[in-house]
Coordinates of C-alpha atoms and ligand atoms in Angstrom, one line a residue:
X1 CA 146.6 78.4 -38.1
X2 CA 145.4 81.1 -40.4
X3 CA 142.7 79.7 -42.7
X4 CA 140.5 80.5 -45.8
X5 CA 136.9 79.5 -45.8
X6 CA 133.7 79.4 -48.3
X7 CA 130.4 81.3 -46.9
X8 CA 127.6 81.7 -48.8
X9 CA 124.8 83.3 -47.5
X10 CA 122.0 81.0 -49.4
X11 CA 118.9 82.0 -51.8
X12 CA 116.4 82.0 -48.0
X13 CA 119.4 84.5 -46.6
X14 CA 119.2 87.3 -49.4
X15 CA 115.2 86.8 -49.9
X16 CA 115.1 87.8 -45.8
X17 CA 117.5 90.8 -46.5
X18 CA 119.9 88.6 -44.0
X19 CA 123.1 89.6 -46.5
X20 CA 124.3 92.4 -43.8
X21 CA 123.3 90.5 -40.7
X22 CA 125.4 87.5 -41.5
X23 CA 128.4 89.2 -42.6
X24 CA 127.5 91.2 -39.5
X25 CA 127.9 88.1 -36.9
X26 CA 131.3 87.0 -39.3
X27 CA 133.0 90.0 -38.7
X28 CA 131.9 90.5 -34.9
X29 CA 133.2 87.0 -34.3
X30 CA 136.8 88.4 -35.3
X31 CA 136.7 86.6 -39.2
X32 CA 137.8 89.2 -42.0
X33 CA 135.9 89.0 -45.1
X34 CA 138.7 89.2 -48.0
X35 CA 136.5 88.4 -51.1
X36 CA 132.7 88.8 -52.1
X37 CA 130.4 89.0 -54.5
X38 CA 126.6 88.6 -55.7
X39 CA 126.1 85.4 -58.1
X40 CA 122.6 83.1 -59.8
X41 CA 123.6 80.1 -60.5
X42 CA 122.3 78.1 -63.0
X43 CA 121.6 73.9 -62.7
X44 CA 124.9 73.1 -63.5
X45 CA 126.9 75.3 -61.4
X46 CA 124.8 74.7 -58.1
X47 CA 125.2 71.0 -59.1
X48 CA 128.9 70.9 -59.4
X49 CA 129.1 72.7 -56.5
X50 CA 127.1 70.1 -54.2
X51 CA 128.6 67.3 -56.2
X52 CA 129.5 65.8 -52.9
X53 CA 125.5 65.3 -52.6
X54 CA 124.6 64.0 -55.7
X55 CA 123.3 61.0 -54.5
X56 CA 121.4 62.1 -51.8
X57 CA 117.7 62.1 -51.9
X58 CA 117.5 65.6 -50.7
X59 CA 119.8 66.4 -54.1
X60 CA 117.6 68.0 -56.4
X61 CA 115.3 69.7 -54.2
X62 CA 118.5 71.3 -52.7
X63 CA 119.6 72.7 -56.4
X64 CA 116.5 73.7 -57.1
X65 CA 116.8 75.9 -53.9
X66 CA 120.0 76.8 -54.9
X67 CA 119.0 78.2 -58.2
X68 CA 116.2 79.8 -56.3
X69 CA 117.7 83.6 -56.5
X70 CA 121.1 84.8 -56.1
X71 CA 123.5 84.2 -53.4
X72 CA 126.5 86.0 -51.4
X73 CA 129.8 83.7 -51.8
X74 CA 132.4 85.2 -49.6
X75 CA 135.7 84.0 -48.3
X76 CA 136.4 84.2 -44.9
X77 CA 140.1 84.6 -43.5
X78 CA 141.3 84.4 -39.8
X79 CA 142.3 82.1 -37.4
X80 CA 140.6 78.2 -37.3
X81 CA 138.6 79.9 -39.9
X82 CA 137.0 76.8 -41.0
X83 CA 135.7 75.3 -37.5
X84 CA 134.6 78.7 -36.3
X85 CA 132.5 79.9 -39.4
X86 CA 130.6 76.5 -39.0
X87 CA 130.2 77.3 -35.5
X88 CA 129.3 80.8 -36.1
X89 CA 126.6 78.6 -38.5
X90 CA 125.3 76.4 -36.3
X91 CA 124.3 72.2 -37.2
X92 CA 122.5 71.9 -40.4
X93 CA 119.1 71.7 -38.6
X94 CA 117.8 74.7 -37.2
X95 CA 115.8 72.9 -34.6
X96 CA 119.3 71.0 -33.2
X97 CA 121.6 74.2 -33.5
X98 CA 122.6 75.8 -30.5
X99 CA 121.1 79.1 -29.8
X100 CA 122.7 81.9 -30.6
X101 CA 123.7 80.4 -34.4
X102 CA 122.7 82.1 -37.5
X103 CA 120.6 78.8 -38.3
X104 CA 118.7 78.8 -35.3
X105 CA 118.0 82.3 -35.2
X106 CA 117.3 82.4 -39.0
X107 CA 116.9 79.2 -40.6
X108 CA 113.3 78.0 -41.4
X109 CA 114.2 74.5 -42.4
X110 CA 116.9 71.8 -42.5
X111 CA 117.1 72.5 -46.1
X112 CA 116.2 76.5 -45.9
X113 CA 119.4 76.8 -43.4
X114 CA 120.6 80.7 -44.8
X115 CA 124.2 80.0 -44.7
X116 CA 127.0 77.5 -46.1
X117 CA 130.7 77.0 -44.6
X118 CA 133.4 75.0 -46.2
X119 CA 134.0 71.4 -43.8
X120 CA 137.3 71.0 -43.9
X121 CA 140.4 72.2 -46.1
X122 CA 140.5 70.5 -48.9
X123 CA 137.0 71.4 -49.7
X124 CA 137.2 75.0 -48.5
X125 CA 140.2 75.2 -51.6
X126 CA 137.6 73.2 -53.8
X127 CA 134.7 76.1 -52.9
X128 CA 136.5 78.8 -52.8
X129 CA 138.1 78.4 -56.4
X130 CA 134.6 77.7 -57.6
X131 CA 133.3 81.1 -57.3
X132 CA 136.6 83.8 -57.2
X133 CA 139.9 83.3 -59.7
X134 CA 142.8 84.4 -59.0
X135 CA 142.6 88.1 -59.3
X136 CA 139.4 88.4 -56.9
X137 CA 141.4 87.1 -54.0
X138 CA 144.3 88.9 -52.6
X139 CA 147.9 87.5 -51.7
X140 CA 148.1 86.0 -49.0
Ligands
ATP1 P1 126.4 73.4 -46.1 O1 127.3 72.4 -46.8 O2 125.4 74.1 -46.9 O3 127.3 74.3 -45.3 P2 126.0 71.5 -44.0 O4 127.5 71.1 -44.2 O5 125.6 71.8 -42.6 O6 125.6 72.6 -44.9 P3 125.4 69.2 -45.6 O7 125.2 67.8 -45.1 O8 126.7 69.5 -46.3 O9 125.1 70.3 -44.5 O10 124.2 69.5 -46.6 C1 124.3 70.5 -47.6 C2 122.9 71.2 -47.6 O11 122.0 70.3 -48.1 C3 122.4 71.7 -46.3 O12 122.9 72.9 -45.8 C4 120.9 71.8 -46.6 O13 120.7 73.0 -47.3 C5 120.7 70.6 -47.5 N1 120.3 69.4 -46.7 C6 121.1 68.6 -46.0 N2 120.4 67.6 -45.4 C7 119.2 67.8 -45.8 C8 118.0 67.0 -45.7 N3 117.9 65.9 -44.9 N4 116.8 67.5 -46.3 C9 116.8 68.6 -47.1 N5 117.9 69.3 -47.3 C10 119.1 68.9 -46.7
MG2 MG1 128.3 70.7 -46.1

């Protein structure tokens, strides 16, 4: 099935001038970038985005990071979009992702990880409406 998904190449990704190699391995992997855009977010923002987290110990040091600099949101449109960005990603920890994923050729920590995909869906429409309205994302 055709899917939407959320990417955001994080504050570590942009800092490491990583913006063009990540859309890079996206786009080589057969994914078609259909919206994108440069964005700092401020506390509240990067905590309403990882509201899922708020609980977490690992919470505010991750919104902190998130704040850090700006980011790269994009949605990403293709086929299983959703499973094969987060492949594409590779697990959360760099040291446990499977070489050959951005993470574990990039990432310098569990938290530090360069990238974010959508899990599932229902959260990839959550994300996705978070950071584009209706006019920033074409038809489908
Ligand atoms: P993302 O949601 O960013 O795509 P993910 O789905 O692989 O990553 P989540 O469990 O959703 O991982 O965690 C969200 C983010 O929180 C991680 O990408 C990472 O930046 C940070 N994080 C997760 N676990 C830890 C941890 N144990 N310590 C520090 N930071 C963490
Ligand atoms: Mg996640």
């Amino acid at each position: 099935m055709t899917e939407r998904t959320l990417a955001i190449v994080k504050p570590d990704g942009v800092a490491k001038n990583l913006v063009g190699e990540v859309v890079r391995r996206f786009e080589a992997a057969g994914l078609r970038v259909v919206a994108l855009k440069m964005v700092r977010l401020d506390r509240r923002e990067a905590e309403g985005f990882y509201h899922v987290h708020k609980e977490r110990p690992f919470f505010p040091s991750l919104v902190d990071f998130m704040i850090s600099g700006p980011i790269v949101p994009m949605v990403l449109e293709g086929e299983d979009a959703i499973a094969r960005t987060r492949r594409l990603m590779g697990a959360t920890d760099p040291a446990k992702a499977d070489p050959g994923t951005i993470r574990r050729d990039h990432a310098a920590s569990i938290e530090k990880n360069i990238v974010h995909g959508s899990d599932s869906p229902a959260t990839a429409g959550f994300e996705i409406g978070y950071f584009f309205n209706a006019l920033e994302i074409p038809p489908r």
